[in-house]
Short mmCIF file of C-alpha atoms in Angstrom, two decimals:
data_model
loop_
_atom_site.label_atom_id
_atom_site.label_comp_id
_atom_site.label_asym_id
_atom_site.label_seq_id
_atom_site.Cartn_x
_atom_site.Cartn_y
_atom_site.Cartn_z
CA MET A 1255 144.85 131.44 67.03
CA SER A 1256 143.85 132.77 70.55
CA THR A 1257 142.90 136.24 70.54
CA PHE A 1258 144.25 137.05 74.12
CA GLY A 1259 146.85 139.76 75.13
CA ARG A 1260 144.86 142.24 73.82
CA ILE A 1261 140.91 142.24 73.85
CA SER A 1262 137.77 143.61 74.72
CA ILE A 1263 136.79 144.74 78.65
CA PHE A 1264 132.85 144.20 79.08
CA ASP A 1265 131.65 146.49 81.25
CA SER A 1266 129.44 144.47 84.26
CA LEU A 1267 128.86 148.33 85.87
CA ARG A 1268 127.50 149.66 82.95
CA PRO A 1269 126.02 147.21 80.03
CA GLY A 1270 127.67 147.49 76.61
CA TRP A 1271 130.96 147.18 75.38
CA LYS A 1272 133.90 150.33 76.80
CA THR A 1273 134.52 153.32 73.97
CA SER A 1274 137.86 152.00 71.62
CA LEU A 1275 140.68 154.08 72.12
CA ARG A 1276 141.68 152.07 68.40
CA ALA A 1277 140.50 152.48 65.69
CA PRO A 1278 139.30 149.29 63.51
CA SER A 1279 141.69 148.99 60.81
CA PHE A 1280 140.74 147.22 57.36
CA SER A 1281 142.42 146.27 54.60
CA LYS A 1282 142.38 147.53 51.31
CA ALA A 1283 140.50 145.01 49.94
CA ALA A 1284 137.74 144.78 52.82
CA LYS A 1285 134.58 146.87 51.80
CA VAL A 1286 131.92 147.40 54.52
CA GLY A 1287 128.41 148.39 53.65
CA LYS A 1288 126.45 152.02 53.77
CA GLY A 1289 125.54 153.45 57.01
CA VAL A 1290 127.49 150.52 58.65
CA ASN A 1291 129.22 150.48 62.80
CA PRO A 1292 132.42 147.96 61.60
CA SER A 1293 133.97 147.71 64.88
CA LEU A 1294 132.45 147.66 68.20
CA PRO A 1295 133.24 149.84 70.93
CA LYS A 1296 136.44 147.92 72.88
CA ILE A 1297 139.51 148.86 74.61
CA ASP A 1298 142.64 147.21 74.88
CA TYR A 1299 144.17 145.12 77.84
CA ASP A 1300 147.37 144.08 77.27
CA HIS A 1301 148.28 142.61 81.04
CA THR A 1302 146.79 139.32 82.59
CA ILE A 1303 143.22 138.98 83.60
CA ASP A 1304 142.47 136.77 86.22
CA THR A 1305 140.12 133.30 85.86
CA ASN A 1306 136.81 134.47 86.73
CA HIS A 1307 137.17 137.99 84.12
CA ILE A 1308 138.40 135.70 81.63
CA LEU A 1309 135.09 133.76 82.18
CA ASN A 1310 132.87 136.34 82.55
CA LEU A 1311 134.73 137.87 79.33
CA MET A 1312 134.28 134.64 77.29
CA SER A 1313 130.51 135.25 78.11
CA ALA A 1314 129.94 138.28 77.84
CA THR A 1315 131.25 138.29 74.03
CA HIS A 1316 129.75 134.89 73.12
CA LYS A 1317 126.44 136.45 74.35
CA HIS A 1318 126.97 139.67 72.39
CA VAL A 1319 127.90 137.39 69.50
CA VAL A 1320 124.60 135.69 70.01
CA ASN A 1321 121.91 138.14 71.06
CA GLU A 1322 123.01 140.98 69.05
CA THR A 1323 120.81 141.45 65.58
CA GLY A 1324 123.25 144.31 63.51
CA PRO A 1325 127.11 143.82 61.81
CA ILE A 1326 129.07 142.62 65.19
CA GLU A 1327 132.59 143.23 64.83
CA PHE A 1328 134.28 139.15 65.91
CA GLY A 1329 138.64 139.62 66.24
CA ASN A 1330 139.37 140.09 62.35
CA PHE A 1331 135.59 139.42 60.75
CA LEU A 1332 132.49 142.05 60.70
CA LEU A 1333 129.99 139.55 61.29
CA THR A 1334 127.04 140.45 59.03
CA GLN A 1335 123.85 138.27 58.35
CA ARG A 1336 123.03 135.56 60.47
CA LEU A 1337 122.78 132.15 58.06
CA GLY A 1338 121.13 129.49 60.61
CA GLN A 1339 122.02 127.30 63.08
CA GLY A 1340 121.96 123.72 64.34
CA GLY A 1341 122.46 121.85 67.59
CA TYR A 1342 125.49 123.46 68.54
CA GLY A 1343 125.98 126.54 66.53
CA ILE A 1344 125.50 128.93 65.04
CA THR A 1345 126.90 130.61 61.21
CA PHE A 1346 127.10 133.78 60.48
CA LYS A 1347 128.11 135.43 56.79
CA ALA A 1348 130.97 137.66 57.52
CA LEU A 1349 133.86 139.65 56.12
CA ASP A 1350 136.75 139.00 56.56
CA MET A 1351 138.56 142.86 57.68
CA ARG A 1352 141.97 141.07 57.08
CA ASP A 1353 141.74 140.92 52.58
CA GLY A 1354 137.85 141.75 52.52
CA ARG A 1355 137.08 138.59 51.23
CA GLU A 1356 133.41 137.09 52.84
CA ARG A 1357 133.18 133.87 54.39
CA VAL A 1358 131.09 131.99 57.01
CA VAL A 1359 131.90 132.01 60.93
CA LYS A 1360 131.22 129.30 62.79
CA VAL A 1361 130.64 130.45 66.43
CA PRO A 1362 128.98 128.18 69.89
CA LEU A 1363 125.65 127.96 69.74
CA ARG A 1364 125.46 127.94 73.45
CA PHE A 1365 127.73 129.19 76.23
CA ASP A 1366 128.79 125.93 77.79
CA ASP A 1367 131.46 123.18 77.77
CA PHE A 1368 129.42 120.56 75.17
CA ASN A 1369 129.42 123.36 72.42
CA PHE A 1370 132.31 124.80 72.86
CA LYS A 1371 134.13 121.01 72.39
CA ALA A 1372 131.82 120.42 69.48
CA LEU A 1373 132.74 123.45 67.41
CA VAL A 1374 136.54 122.93 68.58
CA GLU A 1375 136.49 119.37 67.07
CA GLU A 1376 134.20 119.85 64.02
CA GLY A 1377 136.97 122.65 62.72
CA GLN A 1378 139.91 119.96 63.28
CA LYS A 1379 137.32 117.95 61.20
CA ALA A 1380 137.09 120.09 58.89
CA LEU A 1381 140.62 121.09 58.49
CA VAL A 1382 141.23 117.43 57.18
CA SER A 1383 138.49 116.69 55.20
CA GLY A 1384 138.50 119.94 53.87
CA SER A 1385 142.20 119.46 52.90
CA LEU A 1386 141.62 118.57 49.17
CA ASP A 1387 140.96 121.08 46.53
CA GLY A 1388 137.51 119.83 44.93
CA GLN A 1389 133.88 120.03 46.22
CA VAL A 1390 134.08 119.70 49.55
CA VAL A 1391 133.72 122.87 52.45
CA THR A 1392 137.20 124.42 52.85
CA VAL A 1393 137.72 125.45 56.44
CA LYS A 1394 140.23 129.01 56.46
CA GLU A 1395 140.92 128.18 60.14
CA LEU A 1396 140.10 127.28 63.16
CA GLY A 1397 140.84 130.13 66.13
CA ASP A 1398 139.28 131.75 69.43
CA VAL A 1399 138.43 135.25 69.94
CA ASN A 1400 137.97 136.09 73.87
CA GLY A 1401 138.71 132.69 74.86
CA VAL A 1402 135.15 132.43 72.21
CA PRO A 1403 136.11 129.28 69.74
CA TYR A 1404 135.30 129.78 65.61
CA ILE A 1405 135.55 128.25 62.89
CA SER A 1406 135.63 129.68 59.22
CA MET A 1407 134.93 128.41 55.72
CA ARG A 1408 134.33 129.63 52.24
CA LEU A 1409 131.43 131.31 51.56
CA ILE A 1410 129.33 129.21 48.90
CA ASP A 1411 127.10 131.91 46.90
CA GLY A 1412 123.97 130.03 46.51
CA ASN A 1413 121.48 127.88 48.06
CA ASN A 1414 121.09 124.57 49.70
CA LEU A 1415 119.45 121.62 48.55
CA TYR A 1416 116.22 122.02 50.62
CA GLU A 1417 115.64 124.86 49.04
CA ILE A 1418 115.78 125.06 45.99
CA LEU A 1419 113.74 121.43 45.97
CA ALA A 1420 111.53 124.30 48.06
CA LEU A 1421 111.32 126.48 44.88
CA ASN A 1422 110.63 123.47 42.60
CA GLY A 1423 107.26 122.29 43.57
CA GLY A 1424 109.07 119.75 46.05
CA PHE A 1425 111.29 117.87 42.93
CA LEU A 1426 113.61 118.24 40.27
CA PRO A 1427 113.38 117.05 36.50
CA GLN A 1428 115.72 113.56 35.94
CA LYS A 1429 118.58 115.41 33.67
CA ARG A 1430 118.62 117.88 36.44
CA SER A 1431 118.26 115.12 39.45
CA LEU A 1432 120.94 113.32 38.66
CA GLU A 1433 123.36 116.62 37.59
CA ILE A 1434 123.19 117.28 41.45
CA MET A 1435 124.00 113.73 42.74
CA ILE A 1436 126.50 112.63 40.36
CA ASP A 1437 128.15 116.44 41.81
CA LEU A 1438 127.66 115.10 44.90
CA CYS A 1439 128.53 111.49 45.04
CA ASP A 1440 132.28 113.02 43.26
CA SER A 1441 131.87 115.71 46.78
CA VAL A 1442 131.18 112.27 49.44
CA GLU A 1443 133.70 110.90 47.59
CA HIS A 1444 136.41 113.11 48.75
CA TYR A 1445 135.86 112.52 52.85
CA HIS A 1446 136.17 108.59 51.59
CA ALA A 1447 139.37 109.26 49.72
CA LEU A 1448 140.08 110.75 53.31
CA GLY A 1449 138.82 107.85 55.35
CA ILE A 1450 136.09 109.49 56.46
CA ILE A 1451 132.41 108.54 56.96
CA HIS A 1452 130.76 112.19 56.54
CA ARG A 1453 127.47 110.62 58.68
CA ASP A 1454 124.98 113.15 58.77
CA ILE A 1455 124.54 113.57 54.17
CA LYS A 1456 121.07 115.74 53.79
CA PRO A 1457 119.42 118.42 51.75
CA GLU A 1458 120.17 121.24 53.70
CA ASN A 1459 123.79 120.09 53.78
CA VAL A 1460 124.67 120.04 50.23
CA MET A 1461 125.13 123.68 49.01
CA ILE A 1462 124.83 124.24 45.49
CA GLY A 1463 126.43 128.01 44.23
CA HIS A 1464 125.25 130.18 41.62
CA ASP A 1465 127.91 128.78 39.11
CA GLY A 1466 126.60 125.23 39.75
CA LYS A 1467 128.91 123.62 42.10
CA VAL A 1468 127.52 121.12 44.61
CA VAL A 1469 129.14 120.58 48.08
CA LEU A 1470 128.93 118.72 50.61
CA ILE A 1471 128.90 120.72 53.99
CA ASP A 1472 128.83 120.71 57.72
CA PRO A 1473 131.61 118.17 58.68
CA GLY A 1474 130.85 117.98 62.18
CA LEU A 1475 129.69 114.57 62.82
CA CYS A 1476 132.56 113.04 59.87
CA ALA A 1477 134.37 110.40 61.01
CA VAL A 1478 137.04 108.07 60.35
CA GLU A 1479 135.51 104.96 58.77
CA SER A 1480 136.82 102.34 61.77
CA GLU A 1481 135.46 104.66 64.59
CA ALA A 1482 132.35 105.11 62.52
CA THR A 1483 128.98 103.88 64.09
CA GLY A 1484 125.08 104.62 63.80
CA PHE A 1485 122.60 107.16 65.68
CA ALA A 1486 125.25 110.16 64.83
CA GLY A 1487 123.71 112.44 62.30
CA THR A 1488 120.16 112.41 60.98
CA PRO A 1489 117.36 110.32 60.99
CA LEU A 1490 115.55 110.85 58.12
CA TYR A 1491 118.64 109.59 56.14
CA PHE A 1492 120.09 107.11 57.98
CA SER A 1493 120.78 103.58 56.23
CA PRO A 1494 119.19 100.15 57.34
CA GLU A 1495 122.97 99.98 59.89
CA GLN A 1496 123.23 103.13 60.60
CA ALA A 1497 119.21 103.32 62.28
CA ARG A 1498 121.07 100.00 64.34
CA GLY A 1499 123.78 101.46 66.11
CA GLU A 1500 126.34 99.42 63.51
CA GLN A 1501 129.50 100.23 62.20
CA LEU A 1502 129.76 102.31 58.59
CA THR A 1503 131.20 102.26 55.74
CA PRO A 1504 130.71 104.05 52.32
CA ARG A 1505 128.38 101.55 51.40
CA SER A 1506 126.47 103.14 54.12
CA GLU A 1507 126.16 106.56 52.11
CA VAL A 1508 125.41 105.05 48.85
CA PHE A 1509 121.70 104.24 50.75
CA THR A 1510 121.45 107.42 52.01
CA LEU A 1511 122.67 108.90 48.64
CA GLY A 1512 120.05 106.52 47.05
CA VAL A 1513 117.40 108.27 49.25
CA ILE A 1514 117.86 111.50 48.39
CA LEU A 1515 117.82 110.89 44.77
CA LEU A 1516 114.58 109.08 45.09
CA GLU A 1517 113.13 112.86 47.12
CA LEU A 1518 114.46 114.57 43.84
CA LEU A 1519 112.25 112.39 41.42
CA THR A 1520 109.08 112.04 43.26
CA GLY A 1521 109.17 114.72 45.88
CA GLU A 1522 108.14 112.69 48.70
CA HIS A 1523 110.87 110.98 51.01
CA PRO A 1524 110.65 107.36 51.05
CA PHE A 1525 110.90 106.51 54.70
CA ARG A 1526 109.02 109.01 55.66
CA SER A 1527 107.17 109.31 59.40
CA PHE A 1528 106.37 111.88 61.87
CA ASP A 1529 106.80 109.02 64.25
CA HIS A 1530 110.97 108.18 65.52
CA SER A 1531 110.38 104.78 66.20
CA ALA A 1532 107.80 103.97 63.13
CA LEU A 1533 110.97 106.36 61.16
CA ILE A 1534 113.51 104.04 61.88
CA ASP A 1535 111.69 100.94 61.49
CA ALA A 1536 110.44 101.67 57.89
CA ILE A 1537 114.61 102.72 57.53
CA GLN A 1538 114.83 99.20 58.20
CA ASN A 1539 112.24 96.84 56.88
CA ASN A 1540 109.92 98.60 54.49
CA GLU A 1541 110.66 99.10 50.73
CA PRO A 1542 110.11 102.92 48.87
CA ASP A 1543 106.64 103.08 47.25
CA TYR A 1544 108.40 103.13 43.47
CA SER A 1545 105.42 102.91 41.65
CA LEU A 1546 106.10 107.18 42.14
CA LEU A 1547 109.06 107.05 40.20
CA PRO A 1548 108.13 107.53 36.36
CA GLN A 1549 109.08 103.83 34.28
CA ARG A 1550 107.92 105.34 30.46
CA THR A 1551 111.69 105.55 29.33
CA LYS A 1552 114.69 103.17 28.66
CA GLU A 1553 116.73 105.45 30.89
CA GLN A 1554 113.59 106.54 33.32
CA LYS A 1555 114.01 102.66 34.18
CA GLN A 1556 117.67 102.49 34.65
CA VAL A 1557 117.29 104.84 36.87
CA LEU A 1558 114.56 102.88 38.59
CA HIS A 1559 117.36 99.98 39.12
CA VAL A 1560 120.02 102.09 40.64
CA ILE A 1561 118.26 102.75 43.19
CA ARG A 1562 116.28 99.61 43.54
CA ARG A 1563 120.67 98.68 44.44
CA ALA A 1564 121.32 101.59 46.51
CA LEU A 1565 118.74 101.29 49.10
CA VAL A 1566 118.97 97.18 49.55
CA LYS A 1567 119.42 96.92 53.19
CA ASN A 1568 122.19 94.27 52.78
CA PRO A 1569 124.69 96.77 52.74
CA ASN A 1570 126.67 94.11 51.10
CA LYS A 1571 124.33 93.75 48.27
CA ARG A 1572 124.57 97.49 47.33
CA PRO A 1573 126.94 99.50 45.22
CA SER A 1574 130.14 98.49 46.83
CA SER A 1575 131.38 102.41 45.94
CA VAL A 1576 129.74 106.27 45.89
CA ALA A 1577 132.41 105.94 42.62
CA GLU A 1578 130.24 102.78 41.44
CA LEU A 1579 127.07 104.51 41.98
CA ARG A 1580 128.11 108.05 39.91
CA ARG A 1581 129.62 106.04 36.95
CA GLN A 1582 126.09 104.17 37.11
CA LEU A 1583 124.38 107.57 37.10
CA GLU A 1584 126.88 108.80 34.63
CA ILE A 1585 126.15 106.53 32.03
CA ILE A 1586 122.17 107.43 32.07
CA SER A 1587 123.01 110.92 32.54
CA ARG A 1588 124.88 110.86 29.40
CA LYS A 1589 121.94 109.38 27.56
CA LEU A 1590 119.63 112.33 28.43
CA PRO A 1591 118.55 115.03 25.79
#
């Protein structure tokens, strides 16, 4: 979707957006908070414009979205709250003025080809990986406003796993940890069923809604299995083969899930290091300190066995799939009070 043809014009001689001659239209379902101005000042511009004007307009649009702190009208969306930013994108909580529903809208972090192309590529991948009706982020739209690309996704009302750990002293009870991991495995399986390796599974990318549903988000580094190699992702959650830049398979993400489960249960990352080289070496060569795991009950010992298998350095000796890991955890979870 392109919005060229009816666009807002930025006045470089008088900084700011020109006043609109057309009031914004809202669907009956849309709700705008009290005291919020839902519209950026703008005018319509309905004839061909030259390349330099387009670039200036794109730059002005991006600058306004990135730098403003209040509610911002961005195409069909009212950006109401900045949620966070990553390596090349900024996410906002937004109101879709066409249907009144809340969404997440992601725009490029910087005004350059790399950030723009990375966002479009993420949107294209997400449209594929989110095509199943399951526990994956559902991308609603990939489009642009005045040439600035965006992707819109359904809003998950909740917290990410990193935030939940921080709110609970860094770790969770065994029953809750297994419940989250079982649902996370289910979410990862949706990607693997499409032949896609996520490559960036980490607590920050695991959203847990207030309804308890677990959703794996941020598919920007997804790759089809035949093209999925290492180095991409977050080093703390690399598998050994990912740390070596080798070919990745679903078993690589079994390792990552094992790391997260151990972290949930102990509050300690098994390979944490502030030195990148030391971290990569530890992932490839060191064994976690399994003594941190309680081993008083039969179920606790079974969990230890599952984690040990998931964290084997040789991928061929790990569970053959995330589905197998999930089944093992389900058997244990059913026995817990």
